[in-house]
Amino acid sequence: MSEIHNLVIVGSGPAGYTAAIYAARAQLSPIVYEGSVTAGGALMNTTEVENFPGFPDGVMGPDLMDNLRKQAEKFGAKLITDDIVEMKLDGEVKTLIDGSGNTLKAKAVILATGSAYKEIGLENEKRLSGRGVSWCATCDGFFFREKEVAVVGGGDSAIEEANFLTRFATKVTLIHRRDTLRASKIMADRAMANPKIEFLWNTEVIDVLGDANMSGLALKNTVDGTLSQRNFDGLFVAIGHVPRSELLGGQIDLDSEGYVKVEGRSTRTNQVGVFACGDLVDHTYRQAITAAGSGCQAALDAERFLAGH
Ligand code: NAP
């Protein structure tokens, strides 16, 4: 008989690592599947985090994740840099299969798979991905030295990307479908004061142009419907995220947008012994600190569940 673990945590980031810290300190010996390419989660692709409490001078996203990871390891969490590719979550013993083909059994599972970048949904956006179209300025900004780029979106992510890209690009045009930003005022003010950023309001990207590489965008004015084209060397898409719940369909109750449904203020899902936290359950707050807080809740819920069994 293969070993039955107390707890497997699927996903990392602030939610998964915090769950791991709490569960490890509770002597549950959690196994954490950090993800093969997404280990550390979205904060691995960011620069300075200014609003995580406890860091008055800010902290670099990857450093913060590295510290959380070390803290989890220090208390005995076993971290595995691989994906879970299949799960059977009903019944008393849950079965999980990882990307290397190993099968694990566990009494409890915490889901913390976070979210993925949302796409505009254009055929040429996909085709020219990596050839001008990107979702990550910190990863790809460097390739746009002395070039002109566009960022689409009106939230904090778009503003953050636009500000960051001004380090490399000669000009950054922020394209937003409305005339008001959704971003927080402090971030919006910073972008407005940046002479390298131009705002293109009430504008939708309707196509990405170019053969081998992206050469420009086809645009539509959302107020009067006017069509236009503009040359750009790059497009950074920063229009939000979608929950990474594709492995869960049919087993775990999801809402209409694909977020995991939890019971009241708890992290309990519809499957006994399965808990969910972080961006996977949260369409409202989606901050590093709220994800960490819900990771803590998930570990406490799992601990209580295991104590009762
Ligand atoms: P968001 O707040 O949901 O904003 C998404 C933006 O993209 C909105 O402006 C939205 O337009 C636009 N959009 C959505 N779908 C679109 C489409 N199909 N075509 C064109 N535009 C589209 O997402 P986010 O900016 O990724 O932020 C997510 C969360 O993370 C927020 O809570 C944010 O505060 C947080 N965050 C914080 C920081 C920070 O504090 N340093 C940095 C990044 C993110 P509408 O406005 O018209 O809906």
PDB file of N, CA and C in Angstrom, residues 138-231:
ATOM      1  N   THR A 138       7.983  42.338 -17.028  1.00  0.00           N
ATOM      2  CA  THR A 138       9.249  42.062 -16.336  1.00  0.00           C
ATOM      3  C   THR A 138      10.015  40.938 -17.040  1.00  0.00           C
ATOM      4  N   CYS A 139       9.278  40.033 -17.720  1.00  0.00           N
ATOM      5  CA  CYS A 139       9.969  38.951 -18.439  1.00  0.00           C
ATOM      6  C   CYS A 139      10.504  39.453 -19.779  1.00  0.00           C
ATOM      7  N   ASP A 140       9.715  40.225 -20.504  1.00  0.00           N
ATOM      8  CA  ASP A 140      10.028  40.519 -21.910  1.00  0.00           C
ATOM      9  C   ASP A 140      10.360  41.980 -22.211  1.00  0.00           C
ATOM     10  N   GLY A 141      10.191  42.855 -21.219  1.00  0.00           N
ATOM     11  CA  GLY A 141      10.410  44.293 -21.446  1.00  0.00           C
ATOM     12  C   GLY A 141      11.765  44.601 -22.073  1.00  0.00           C
ATOM     13  N   PHE A 142      12.765  43.868 -21.644  1.00  0.00           N
ATOM     14  CA  PHE A 142      14.134  44.070 -22.098  1.00  0.00           C
ATOM     15  C   PHE A 142      14.252  44.024 -23.632  1.00  0.00           C
ATOM     16  N   PHE A 143      13.409  43.183 -24.268  1.00  0.00           N
ATOM     17  CA  PHE A 143      13.496  43.026 -25.732  1.00  0.00           C
ATOM     18  C   PHE A 143      12.956  44.247 -26.483  1.00  0.00           C
ATOM     19  N   PHE A 144      12.393  45.192 -25.740  1.00  0.00           N
ATOM     20  CA  PHE A 144      11.758  46.333 -26.412  1.00  0.00           C
ATOM     21  C   PHE A 144      12.523  47.637 -26.161  1.00  0.00           C
ATOM     22  N   ARG A 145      13.828  47.490 -25.961  1.00  0.00           N
ATOM     23  CA  ARG A 145      14.713  48.636 -25.800  1.00  0.00           C
ATOM     24  C   ARG A 145      14.614  49.531 -27.044  1.00  0.00           C
ATOM     25  N   GLU A 146      14.378  50.817 -26.817  1.00  0.00           N
ATOM     26  CA  GLU A 146      14.296  51.804 -27.907  1.00  0.00           C
ATOM     27  C   GLU A 146      13.173  51.497 -28.905  1.00  0.00           C
ATOM     28  N   LYS A 147      12.109  50.819 -28.443  1.00  0.00           N
ATOM     29  CA  LYS A 147      10.979  50.516 -29.341  1.00  0.00           C
ATOM     30  C   LYS A 147       9.724  51.183 -28.794  1.00  0.00           C
ATOM     31  N   GLU A 148       8.669  51.128 -29.626  1.00  0.00           N
ATOM     32  CA  GLU A 148       7.374  51.676 -29.188  1.00  0.00           C
ATOM     33  C   GLU A 148       6.425  50.540 -28.874  1.00  0.00           C
ATOM     34  N   VAL A 149       5.849  50.561 -27.692  1.00  0.00           N
ATOM     35  CA  VAL A 149       4.965  49.456 -27.310  1.00  0.00           C
ATOM     36  C   VAL A 149       3.608  49.975 -26.833  1.00  0.00           C
ATOM     37  N   ALA A 150       2.636  49.074 -26.883  1.00  0.00           N
ATOM     38  CA  ALA A 150       1.303  49.383 -26.354  1.00  0.00           C
ATOM     39  C   ALA A 150       1.025  48.441 -25.194  1.00  0.00           C
ATOM     40  N   VAL A 151       0.255  48.954 -24.229  1.00  0.00           N
ATOM     41  CA  VAL A 151      -0.224  48.105 -23.142  1.00  0.00           C
ATOM     42  C   VAL A 151      -1.740  48.207 -23.186  1.00  0.00           C
ATOM     43  N   VAL A 152      -2.433  47.070 -23.102  1.00  0.00           N
ATOM     44  CA  VAL A 152      -3.887  47.147 -23.073  1.00  0.00           C
ATOM     45  C   VAL A 152      -4.388  46.773 -21.681  1.00  0.00           C
ATOM     46  N   GLY A 153      -5.361  47.573 -21.190  1.00  0.00           N
ATOM     47  CA  GLY A 153      -5.915  47.352 -19.848  1.00  0.00           C
ATOM     48  C   GLY A 153      -6.000  48.660 -19.088  1.00  0.00           C
ATOM     49  N   GLY A 154      -6.788  48.665 -18.019  1.00  0.00           N
ATOM     50  CA  GLY A 154      -6.945  49.901 -17.242  1.00  0.00           C
ATOM     51  C   GLY A 154      -6.825  49.679 -15.746  1.00  0.00           C
ATOM     52  N   GLY A 155      -6.363  48.489 -15.343  1.00  0.00           N
ATOM     53  CA  GLY A 155      -6.234  48.179 -13.921  1.00  0.00           C
ATOM     54  C   GLY A 155      -4.803  48.377 -13.434  1.00  0.00           C
ATOM     55  N   ASP A 156      -4.550  47.977 -12.194  1.00  0.00           N
ATOM     56  CA  ASP A 156      -3.214  48.134 -11.610  1.00  0.00           C
ATOM     57  C   ASP A 156      -2.148  47.409 -12.421  1.00  0.00           C
ATOM     58  N   SER A 157      -2.501  46.227 -12.956  1.00  0.00           N
ATOM     59  CA  SER A 157      -1.498  45.472 -13.721  1.00  0.00           C
ATOM     60  C   SER A 157      -1.051  46.261 -14.947  1.00  0.00           C
ATOM     61  N   ALA A 158      -2.004  46.827 -15.673  1.00  0.00           N
ATOM     62  CA  ALA A 158      -1.671  47.570 -16.894  1.00  0.00           C
ATOM     63  C   ALA A 158      -0.788  48.774 -16.560  1.00  0.00           C
ATOM     64  N   ILE A 159      -1.137  49.470 -15.480  1.00  0.00           N
ATOM     65  CA  ILE A 159      -0.366  50.652 -15.088  1.00  0.00           C
ATOM     66  C   ILE A 159       1.041  50.245 -14.664  1.00  0.00           C
ATOM     67  N   GLU A 160       1.108  49.163 -13.925  1.00  0.00           N
ATOM     68  CA  GLU A 160       2.419  48.676 -13.464  1.00  0.00           C
ATOM     69  C   GLU A 160       3.288  48.289 -14.669  1.00  0.00           C
ATOM     70  N   GLU A 161       2.670  47.586 -15.623  1.00  0.00           N
ATOM     71  CA  GLU A 161       3.408  47.172 -16.831  1.00  0.00           C
ATOM     72  C   GLU A 161       3.871  48.405 -17.606  1.00  0.00           C
ATOM     73  N   ALA A 162       2.965  49.375 -17.764  1.00  0.00           N
ATOM     74  CA  ALA A 162       3.304  50.574 -18.543  1.00  0.00           C
ATOM     75  C   ALA A 162       4.465  51.314 -17.887  1.00  0.00           C
ATOM     76  N   ASN A 163       4.383  51.511 -16.581  1.00  0.00           N
ATOM     77  CA  ASN A 163       5.469  52.208 -15.880  1.00  0.00           C
ATOM     78  C   ASN A 163       6.789  51.468 -16.035  1.00  0.00           C
ATOM     79  N   PHE A 164       6.732  50.153 -15.874  1.00  0.00           N
ATOM     80  CA  PHE A 164       7.957  49.358 -15.963  1.00  0.00           C
ATOM     81  C   PHE A 164       8.564  49.450 -17.369  1.00  0.00           C
ATOM     82  N   LEU A 165       7.700  49.403 -18.382  1.00  0.00           N
ATOM     83  CA  LEU A 165       8.191  49.391 -19.765  1.00  0.00           C
ATOM     84  C   LEU A 165       8.880  50.693 -20.160  1.00  0.00           C
ATOM     85  N   THR A 166       8.575  51.782 -19.455  1.00  0.00           N
ATOM     86  CA  THR A 166       9.231  53.050 -19.809  1.00  0.00           C
ATOM     87  C   THR A 166      10.734  52.998 -19.522  1.00  0.00           C
ATOM     88  N   ARG A 167      11.187  51.996 -18.785  1.00  0.00           N
ATOM     89  CA  ARG A 167      12.635  51.829 -18.581  1.00  0.00           C
ATOM     90  C   ARG A 167      13.328  51.457 -19.875  1.00  0.00           C
ATOM     91  N   PHE A 168      12.590  50.806 -20.784  1.00  0.00           N
ATOM     92  CA  PHE A 168      13.202  50.288 -22.009  1.00  0.00           C
ATOM     93  C   PHE A 168      12.688  51.021 -23.253  1.00  0.00           C
ATOM     94  N   ALA A 169      11.370  51.135 -23.363  1.00  0.00           N
ATOM     95  CA  ALA A 169      10.754  51.638 -24.595  1.00  0.00           C
ATOM     96  C   ALA A 169      10.917  53.150 -24.706  1.00  0.00           C
ATOM     97  N   THR A 170      10.872  53.631 -25.952  1.00  0.00           N
ATOM     98  CA  THR A 170      10.921  55.080 -26.143  1.00  0.00           C
ATOM     99  C   THR A 170       9.569  55.690 -25.801  1.00  0.00           C
ATOM    100  N   LYS A 171       8.496  54.897 -26.076  1.00  0.00           N
ATOM    101  CA  LYS A 171       7.157  55.399 -25.788  1.00  0.00           C
ATOM    102  C   LYS A 171       6.236  54.228 -25.466  1.00  0.00           C
ATOM    103  N   VAL A 172       5.358  54.435 -24.504  1.00  0.00           N
ATOM    104  CA  VAL A 172       4.387  53.399 -24.129  1.00  0.00           C
ATOM    105  C   VAL A 172       2.990  54.000 -24.274  1.00  0.00           C
ATOM    106  N   THR A 173       2.151  53.335 -25.054  1.00  0.00           N
ATOM    107  CA  THR A 173       0.771  53.819 -25.200  1.00  0.00           C
ATOM    108  C   THR A 173      -0.150  52.876 -24.439  1.00  0.00           C
ATOM    109  N   LEU A 174      -0.875  53.431 -23.485  1.00  0.00           N
ATOM    110  CA  LEU A 174      -1.797  52.603 -22.709  1.00  0.00           C
ATOM    111  C   LEU A 174      -3.187  52.699 -23.333  1.00  0.00           C
ATOM    112  N   ILE A 175      -3.674  51.573 -23.789  1.00  0.00           N
ATOM    113  CA  ILE A 175      -4.964  51.535 -24.491  1.00  0.00           C
ATOM    114  C   ILE A 175      -6.017  50.981 -23.544  1.00  0.00           C
ATOM    115  N   HIS A 176      -7.041  51.793 -23.284  1.00  0.00           N
ATOM    116  CA  HIS A 176      -8.089  51.353 -22.353  1.00  0.00           C
ATOM    117  C   HIS A 176      -9.455  51.526 -23.018  1.00  0.00           C
ATOM    118  N   ARG A 177     -10.349  50.568 -22.751  1.00  0.00           N
ATOM    119  CA  ARG A 177     -11.641  50.589 -23.450  1.00  0.00           C
ATOM    120  C   ARG A 177     -12.615  51.633 -22.903  1.00  0.00           C
ATOM    121  N   ARG A 178     -12.286  52.216 -21.751  1.00  0.00           N
ATOM    122  CA  ARG A 178     -13.146  53.278 -21.194  1.00  0.00           C
ATOM    123  C   ARG A 178     -12.323  54.557 -21.038  1.00  0.00           C
ATOM    124  N   ASP A 179     -12.920  55.591 -20.387  1.00  0.00           N
ATOM    125  CA  ASP A 179     -12.138  56.817 -20.187  1.00  0.00           C
ATOM    126  C   ASP A 179     -11.781  57.019 -18.715  1.00  0.00           C
ATOM    127  N   THR A 180     -11.973  55.983 -17.903  1.00  0.00           N
ATOM    128  CA  THR A 180     -11.576  56.044 -16.491  1.00  0.00           C
ATOM    129  C   THR A 180     -10.794  54.783 -16.173  1.00  0.00           C
ATOM    130  N   LEU A 181      -9.730  54.980 -15.405  1.00  0.00           N
ATOM    131  CA  LEU A 181      -8.928  53.818 -15.038  1.00  0.00           C
ATOM    132  C   LEU A 181      -9.562  53.098 -13.852  1.00  0.00           C
ATOM    133  N   ARG A 182      -9.338  51.788 -13.805  1.00  0.00           N
ATOM    134  CA  ARG A 182      -9.763  50.990 -12.665  1.00  0.00           C
ATOM    135  C   ARG A 182      -8.635  50.949 -11.611  1.00  0.00           C
ATOM    136  N   ALA A 183      -7.445  51.305 -12.049  1.00  0.00           N
ATOM    137  CA  ALA A 183      -6.252  51.206 -11.185  1.00  0.00           C
ATOM    138  C   ALA A 183      -6.360  52.108  -9.958  1.00  0.00           C
ATOM    139  N   SER A 184      -5.585  51.778  -8.911  1.00  0.00           N
ATOM    140  CA  SER A 184      -5.566  52.598  -7.704  1.00  0.00           C
ATOM    141  C   SER A 184      -4.971  53.968  -8.030  1.00  0.00           C
ATOM    142  N   LYS A 185      -5.399  54.964  -7.260  1.00  0.00           N
ATOM    143  CA  LYS A 185      -5.040  56.335  -7.589  1.00  0.00           C
ATOM    144  C   LYS A 185      -3.522  56.555  -7.565  1.00  0.00           C
ATOM    145  N   ILE A 186      -2.869  55.996  -6.572  1.00  0.00           N
ATOM    146  CA  ILE A 186      -1.415  56.233  -6.455  1.00  0.00           C
ATOM    147  C   ILE A 186      -0.672  55.720  -7.694  1.00  0.00           C
ATOM    148  N   MET A 187      -1.124  54.565  -8.214  1.00  0.00           N
ATOM    149  CA  MET A 187      -0.452  53.998  -9.386  1.00  0.00           C
ATOM    150  C   MET A 187      -0.834  54.778 -10.645  1.00  0.00           C
ATOM    151  N   ALA A 188      -2.116  55.163 -10.730  1.00  0.00           N
ATOM    152  CA  ALA A 188      -2.585  55.916 -11.898  1.00  0.00           C
ATOM    153  C   ALA A 188      -1.866  57.266 -11.964  1.00  0.00           C
ATOM    154  N   ASP A 189      -1.739  57.943 -10.817  1.00  0.00           N
ATOM    155  CA  ASP A 189      -1.083  59.261 -10.797  1.00  0.00           C
ATOM    156  C   ASP A 189       0.362  59.159 -11.269  1.00  0.00           C
ATOM    157  N   ARG A 190       1.011  58.079 -10.865  1.00  0.00           N
ATOM    158  CA  ARG A 190       2.407  57.873 -11.254  1.00  0.00           C
ATOM    159  C   ARG A 190       2.525  57.737 -12.779  1.00  0.00           C
ATOM    160  N   ALA A 191       1.571  57.000 -13.364  1.00  0.00           N
ATOM    161  CA  ALA A 191       1.604  56.805 -14.816  1.00  0.00           C
ATOM    162  C   ALA A 191       1.273  58.106 -15.554  1.00  0.00           C
ATOM    163  N   MET A 192       0.296  58.846 -15.005  1.00  0.00           N
ATOM    164  CA  MET A 192      -0.107  60.120 -15.644  1.00  0.00           C
ATOM    165  C   MET A 192       1.080  61.104 -15.650  1.00  0.00           C
ATOM    166  N   ALA A 193       1.914  61.001 -14.625  1.00  0.00           N
ATOM    167  CA  ALA A 193       3.035  61.948 -14.511  1.00  0.00           C
ATOM    168  C   ALA A 193       4.246  61.499 -15.333  1.00  0.00           C
ATOM    169  N   ASN A 194       4.154  60.311 -15.908  1.00  0.00           N
ATOM    170  CA  ASN A 194       5.302  59.776 -16.658  1.00  0.00           C
ATOM    171  C   ASN A 194       5.241  60.287 -18.107  1.00  0.00           C
ATOM    172  N   PRO A 195       6.204  61.104 -18.524  1.00  0.00           N
ATOM    173  CA  PRO A 195       6.125  61.714 -19.861  1.00  0.00           C
ATOM    174  C   PRO A 195       6.217  60.704 -21.003  1.00  0.00           C
ATOM    175  N   LYS A 196       6.684  59.483 -20.713  1.00  0.00           N
ATOM    176  CA  LYS A 196       6.805  58.488 -21.790  1.00  0.00           C
ATOM    177  C   LYS A 196       5.503  57.733 -22.034  1.00  0.00           C
ATOM    178  N   ILE A 197       4.497  57.946 -21.156  1.00  0.00           N
ATOM    179  CA  ILE A 197       3.241  57.191 -21.316  1.00  0.00           C
ATOM    180  C   ILE A 197       2.155  58.082 -21.928  1.00  0.00           C
ATOM    181  N   GLU A 198       1.577  57.564 -23.029  1.00  0.00           N
ATOM    182  CA  GLU A 198       0.427  58.257 -23.636  1.00  0.00           C
ATOM    183  C   GLU A 198      -0.807  57.406 -23.370  1.00  0.00           C
ATOM    184  N   PHE A 199      -1.946  58.034 -23.119  1.00  0.00           N
ATOM    185  CA  PHE A 199      -3.186  57.278 -22.870  1.00  0.00           C
ATOM    186  C   PHE A 199      -4.078  57.353 -24.097  1.00  0.00           C
ATOM    187  N   LEU A 200      -4.541  56.212 -24.520  1.00  0.00           N
ATOM    188  CA  LEU A 200      -5.500  56.154 -25.625  1.00  0.00           C
ATOM    189  C   LEU A 200      -6.802  55.642 -25.020  1.00  0.00           C
ATOM    190  N   TRP A 201      -7.740  56.560 -24.779  1.00  0.00           N
ATOM    191  CA  TRP A 201      -8.977  56.224 -24.067  1.00  0.00           C
ATOM    192  C   TRP A 201     -10.029  55.666 -25.025  1.00  0.00           C
ATOM    193  N   ASN A 202     -11.035  55.055 -24.464  1.00  0.00           N
ATOM    194  CA  ASN A 202     -12.199  54.565 -25.220  1.00  0.00           C
ATOM    195  C   ASN A 202     -11.772  53.803 -26.475  1.00  0.00           C
ATOM    196  N   THR A 203     -10.793  52.955 -26.321  1.00  0.00           N
ATOM    197  CA  THR A 203     -10.244  52.261 -27.498  1.00  0.00           C
ATOM    198  C   THR A 203     -10.092  50.772 -27.226  1.00  0.00           C
ATOM    199  N   GLU A 204     -10.503  50.005 -28.218  1.00  0.00           N
ATOM    200  CA  GLU A 204     -10.430  48.542 -28.130  1.00  0.00           C
ATOM    201  C   GLU A 204      -9.434  48.040 -29.168  1.00  0.00           C
ATOM    202  N   VAL A 205      -8.659  47.024 -28.803  1.00  0.00           N
ATOM    203  CA  VAL A 205      -7.770  46.388 -29.786  1.00  0.00           C
ATOM    204  C   VAL A 205      -8.607  45.339 -30.512  1.00  0.00           C
ATOM    205  N   ILE A 206      -8.750  45.474 -31.826  1.00  0.00           N
ATOM    206  CA  ILE A 206      -9.583  44.483 -32.534  1.00  0.00           C
ATOM    207  C   ILE A 206      -8.752  43.513 -33.368  1.00  0.00           C
ATOM    208  N   ASP A 207      -7.465  43.856 -33.593  1.00  0.00           N
ATOM    209  CA  ASP A 207      -6.589  42.889 -34.266  1.00  0.00           C
ATOM    210  C   ASP A 207      -5.130  43.245 -34.008  1.00  0.00           C
ATOM    211  N   VAL A 208      -4.298  42.218 -34.069  1.00  0.00           N
ATOM    212  CA  VAL A 208      -2.852  42.428 -33.963  1.00  0.00           C
ATOM    213  C   VAL A 208      -2.298  42.199 -35.361  1.00  0.00           C
ATOM    214  N   LEU A 209      -1.548  43.193 -35.861  1.00  0.00           N
ATOM    215  CA  LEU A 209      -1.080  43.147 -37.244  1.00  0.00           C
ATOM    216  C   LEU A 209       0.371  42.691 -37.330  1.00  0.00           C
ATOM    217  N   GLY A 210       0.732  42.103 -38.453  1.00  0.00           N
ATOM    218  CA  GLY A 210       2.121  41.674 -38.663  1.00  0.00           C
ATOM    219  C   GLY A 210       2.180  40.269 -39.190  1.00  0.00           C
ATOM    220  N   ASP A 211       3.280  39.974 -39.943  1.00  0.00           N
ATOM    221  CA  ASP A 211       3.452  38.619 -40.473  1.00  0.00           C
ATOM    222  C   ASP A 211       4.312  37.789 -39.526  1.00  0.00           C
ATOM    223  N   ALA A 212       5.660  37.897 -39.681  1.00  0.00           N
ATOM    224  CA  ALA A 212       6.529  37.122 -38.788  1.00  0.00           C
ATOM    225  C   ALA A 212       6.540  37.727 -37.385  1.00  0.00           C
ATOM    226  N   ASN A 213       6.550  39.057 -37.330  1.00  0.00           N
ATOM    227  CA  ASN A 213       6.535  39.757 -36.054  1.00  0.00           C
ATOM    228  C   ASN A 213       5.419  40.790 -36.057  1.00  0.00           C
ATOM    229  N   MET A 214       5.013  41.170 -34.877  1.00  0.00           N
ATOM    230  CA  MET A 214       3.957  42.161 -34.766  1.00  0.00           C
ATOM    231  C   MET A 214       4.432  43.517 -35.291  1.00  0.00           C
ATOM    232  N   SER A 215       3.563  44.196 -36.036  1.00  0.00           N
ATOM    233  CA  SER A 215       3.958  45.501 -36.564  1.00  0.00           C
ATOM    234  C   SER A 215       3.003  46.613 -36.133  1.00  0.00           C
ATOM    235  N   GLY A 216       1.841  46.248 -35.628  1.00  0.00           N
ATOM    236  CA  GLY A 216       0.903  47.294 -35.228  1.00  0.00           C
ATOM    237  C   GLY A 216      -0.409  46.708 -34.746  1.00  0.00           C
ATOM    238  N   LEU A 217      -1.352  47.614 -34.482  1.00  0.00           N
ATOM    239  CA  LEU A 217      -2.657  47.182 -33.962  1.00  0.00           C
ATOM    240  C   LEU A 217      -3.782  47.816 -34.757  1.00  0.00           C
ATOM    241  N   ALA A 218      -4.849  47.056 -34.925  1.00  0.00           N
ATOM    242  CA  ALA A 218      -6.084  47.626 -35.474  1.00  0.00           C
ATOM    243  C   ALA A 218      -6.948  47.992 -34.266  1.00  0.00           C
ATOM    244  N   LEU A 219      -7.461  49.221 -34.277  1.00  0.00           N
ATOM    245  CA  LEU A 219      -8.158  49.743 -33.100  1.00  0.00           C
ATOM    246  C   LEU A 219      -9.561  50.203 -33.457  1.00  0.00           C
ATOM    247  N   LYS A 220     -10.419  50.187 -32.430  1.00  0.00           N
ATOM    248  CA  LYS A 220     -11.783  50.673 -32.648  1.00  0.00           C
ATOM    249  C   LYS A 220     -12.146  51.589 -31.493  1.00  0.00           C
ATOM    250  N   ASN A 221     -12.671  52.764 -31.832  1.00  0.00           N
ATOM    251  CA  ASN A 221     -13.127  53.676 -30.791  1.00  0.00           C
ATOM    252  C   ASN A 221     -14.453  53.149 -30.232  1.00  0.00           C
ATOM    253  N   THR A 222     -14.522  52.992 -28.908  1.00  0.00           N
ATOM    254  CA  THR A 222     -15.709  52.371 -28.312  1.00  0.00           C
ATOM    255  C   THR A 222     -16.883  53.343 -28.217  1.00  0.00           C
ATOM    256  N   VAL A 223     -16.638  54.643 -28.462  1.00  0.00           N
ATOM    257  CA  VAL A 223     -17.723  55.622 -28.376  1.00  0.00           C
ATOM    258  C   VAL A 223     -18.369  55.834 -29.743  1.00  0.00           C
ATOM    259  N   ASP A 224     -17.535  56.130 -30.765  1.00  0.00           N
ATOM    260  CA  ASP A 224     -18.136  56.423 -32.078  1.00  0.00           C
ATOM    261  C   ASP A 224     -17.866  55.336 -33.131  1.00  0.00           C
ATOM    262  N   GLY A 225     -17.164  54.261 -32.727  1.00  0.00           N
ATOM    263  CA  GLY A 225     -16.961  53.140 -33.656  1.00  0.00           C
ATOM    264  C   GLY A 225     -15.887  53.361 -34.702  1.00  0.00           C
ATOM    265  N   THR A 226     -15.173  54.507 -34.663  1.00  0.00           N
ATOM    266  CA  THR A 226     -14.135  54.797 -35.654  1.00  0.00           C
ATOM    267  C   THR A 226     -13.046  53.730 -35.635  1.00  0.00           C
ATOM    268  N   LEU A 227     -12.630  53.299 -36.826  1.00  0.00           N
ATOM    269  CA  LEU A 227     -11.560  52.299 -36.927  1.00  0.00           C
ATOM    270  C   LEU A 227     -10.250  52.990 -37.273  1.00  0.00           C
ATOM    271  N   SER A 228      -9.135  52.484 -36.757  1.00  0.00           N
ATOM    272  CA  SER A 228      -7.836  53.050 -37.096  1.00  0.00           C
ATOM    273  C   SER A 228      -6.756  51.980 -36.954  1.00  0.00           C
ATOM    274  N   GLN A 229      -5.563  52.307 -37.440  1.00  0.00           N
ATOM    275  CA  GLN A 229      -4.418  51.400 -37.274  1.00  0.00           C
ATOM    276  C   GLN A 229      -3.247  52.207 -36.768  1.00  0.00           C
ATOM    277  N   ARG A 230      -2.442  51.598 -35.879  1.00  0.00           N
ATOM    278  CA  ARG A 230      -1.231  52.294 -35.414  1.00  0.00           C
ATOM    279  C   ARG A 230      -0.068  51.318 -35.355  1.00  0.00           C
ATOM    280  N   ASN A 231       1.115  51.833 -35.650  1.00  0.00           N
ATOM    281  CA  ASN A 231       2.312  50.977 -35.602  1.00  0.00           C
ATOM    282  C   ASN A 231       2.824  50.842 -34.172  1.00  0.00           C
TER     283      ASN A 231
END
